[in-house]
Amino acid sequence: MNLSEYLRLDATDLARLVAGGEVTPAELLALARARADAVNSQLNAVVRRMDETADARASGELSGPFAGVPFLIKDLAQEYRGFPTSCGSRSLARYVAPEHSNIVGRFLDAGLVIFGKTNTPEFGAKGITEPELWGAARNPWNTDHTPGGSSGGSGAAVAAGIVPAAGANDGGGSIRIPAACNGLVGLKPTRGLSPFGPATGESMFGMAVQGVVSRTVRDAAGLYDAIVGPTDGSVYPTPTPTTSFADRITTAPTALRIGYSASSAINPKPDPEAIAAVEHAATILEGLGHHVEEVSPPYDDGALSRDFLTIWFAVLATEVDEARKLTGATDRDFEADTLALAEIGRSTGVVAAFAALNKVNEYVLSLERFHRSYDYFLTPTLATPPLRIGATDTPPLLQRASRVISKARAGSLLSRTGILDDLIEESLGWVPYTQLANLTGRPAISVPLHWTESGLPLGVQFVGRLGTDGDLLALAAQLEQAAPWVHRYADTAV
């Protein structure tokens, strides 16, 4: 097999060739490395190589549905024994994981050959991937733009053909945002369906989930078949589907009712490309026999964003404190933005965080009422095309002020400045649609149906009822057949 052949094949095809003896795991690993060597200096997608470990694995006996397929894992909450998991932070850059995370164990049981870790923002705190520790990851469709976050390194690596799929996770859109930015498939599964632990609990009260980004729907289906299911330590165990996702995508859905909207209280004027993306999707769906109509959003995304960030800042404060205890890190080992957000979470207090958690029920009920009339809620995944690198940089003066305020434990000063409203607009204004699925625990998928006039991907998102992961994948497979995207490859951009 040569590199051009490798780039055309998805993980399912590669696994079939390995199983048939037509190519060896070592040969595929060499091709993946060659591709990484050719493009990663431009993309900064892979931040840690694990070559000796991967060589040993590729030369040994492998089993599982994806035996021998090269793979990358995210450098956050996907620990690999004997290697650091930095979480994009200097504070953890040298802390070596004593054991595999459960999700990595599932990847290995599937036969995947993990040979590196991908770039992520510090603690996954942003929808872009520009950590001070590793530097900015870049979009292979246009390297002046972000590949999204927080699984941005994984998204860029898959879009550029280093691997056909890669590990990702999603606490507020971190699978779907990179999928939308890079022209990929990104399913955020139902809460508790994929495993966390043992080192990390089910983060953000089950709002964060483990998963993958991939180029094809069948890879997403097969990989989720390999990783879903509770562990003995699961806090939010969700029953494993009785029908495999791989089987489910072979039957196309018929006559669905889908309500769509691009409206957002956070971003009252979404980019015309975002509106075009969702309207294009609606047209395709109507052509497939589905009933599609524009609706008002079934929830207040402005209120939801405030509640989401209140919870997230409290979680971030605990993560910073845990890193300090684990490694002895000091303030200089964290980014100024992280310290400021953590201090807001610390100063806001437990009452505010629990009040926000109590409101989750309102959002669940609003979706339940919506789903009485519609099978899916369709939105753009992004309110704008992928941002330019550096678009959300905090000015140096504000960074210095944030460090002073954090050191003085004066987060209440920040809160009184109205910074939370500014953060909602700046951090979530371009991605206002994704947090709904995390707070409610519902599954949601981004599929690449739209490219902008300048050639950047801009995906659309479907949010489903609890436990409809397989149905979402079946719909994605139907869309993939109706409007194929795999031929739109980022190879010419790098």
Short mmCIF file of C-alpha atoms in Angstrom, two decimals, residues 101-103 106 190-203 205-206 208-210 227-240:
data_model
loop_
_atom_site.label_atom_id
_atom_site.label_comp_id
_atom_site.label_asym_id
_atom_site.label_seq_id
_atom_site.Cartn_x
_atom_site.Cartn_y
_atom_site.Cartn_z
CA SER A 101 -7.97 5.29 31.29
CA ASN A 102 -10.98 3.10 30.61
CA ILE A 103 -11.54 4.70 27.23
CA ARG A 106 -11.42 0.14 25.05
CA THR A 190 -25.80 10.00 25.46
CA ARG A 191 -24.54 10.77 28.95
CA GLY A 192 -22.85 7.75 30.53
CA LEU A 193 -22.80 5.65 27.37
CA SER A 194 -19.01 5.83 26.97
CA PRO A 195 -16.66 5.33 29.91
CA PHE A 196 -14.66 7.75 32.01
CA GLY A 197 -12.31 6.74 34.82
CA PRO A 198 -10.56 5.44 36.67
CA ALA A 199 -8.33 8.49 37.27
CA THR A 200 -10.99 10.97 36.12
CA GLY A 201 -14.61 10.74 37.22
CA GLU A 202 -17.50 11.46 34.88
CA SER A 203 -16.59 15.09 34.48
CA PHE A 205 -21.67 15.82 36.47
CA GLY A 206 -21.86 13.60 33.41
CA ALA A 208 -18.58 15.44 29.48
CA VAL A 209 -18.41 12.25 27.40
CA GLN A 210 -15.72 10.24 25.63
CA ILE A 227 -16.13 1.65 23.30
CA VAL A 228 -19.65 2.00 24.69
CA GLY A 229 -20.84 0.33 27.85
CA PRO A 230 -20.54 1.04 31.56
CA THR A 231 -17.73 0.08 33.90
CA ASP A 232 -18.00 -0.91 37.55
CA GLY A 233 -17.11 2.68 38.41
CA SER A 234 -19.67 4.37 36.18
CA VAL A 235 -21.65 7.09 37.94
CA TYR A 236 -24.21 7.50 35.16
CA PRO A 237 -24.48 4.03 33.60
CA THR A 238 -26.57 3.98 30.44
CA PRO A 239 -27.78 0.68 28.97
CA THR A 240 -25.72 -0.48 26.00
#
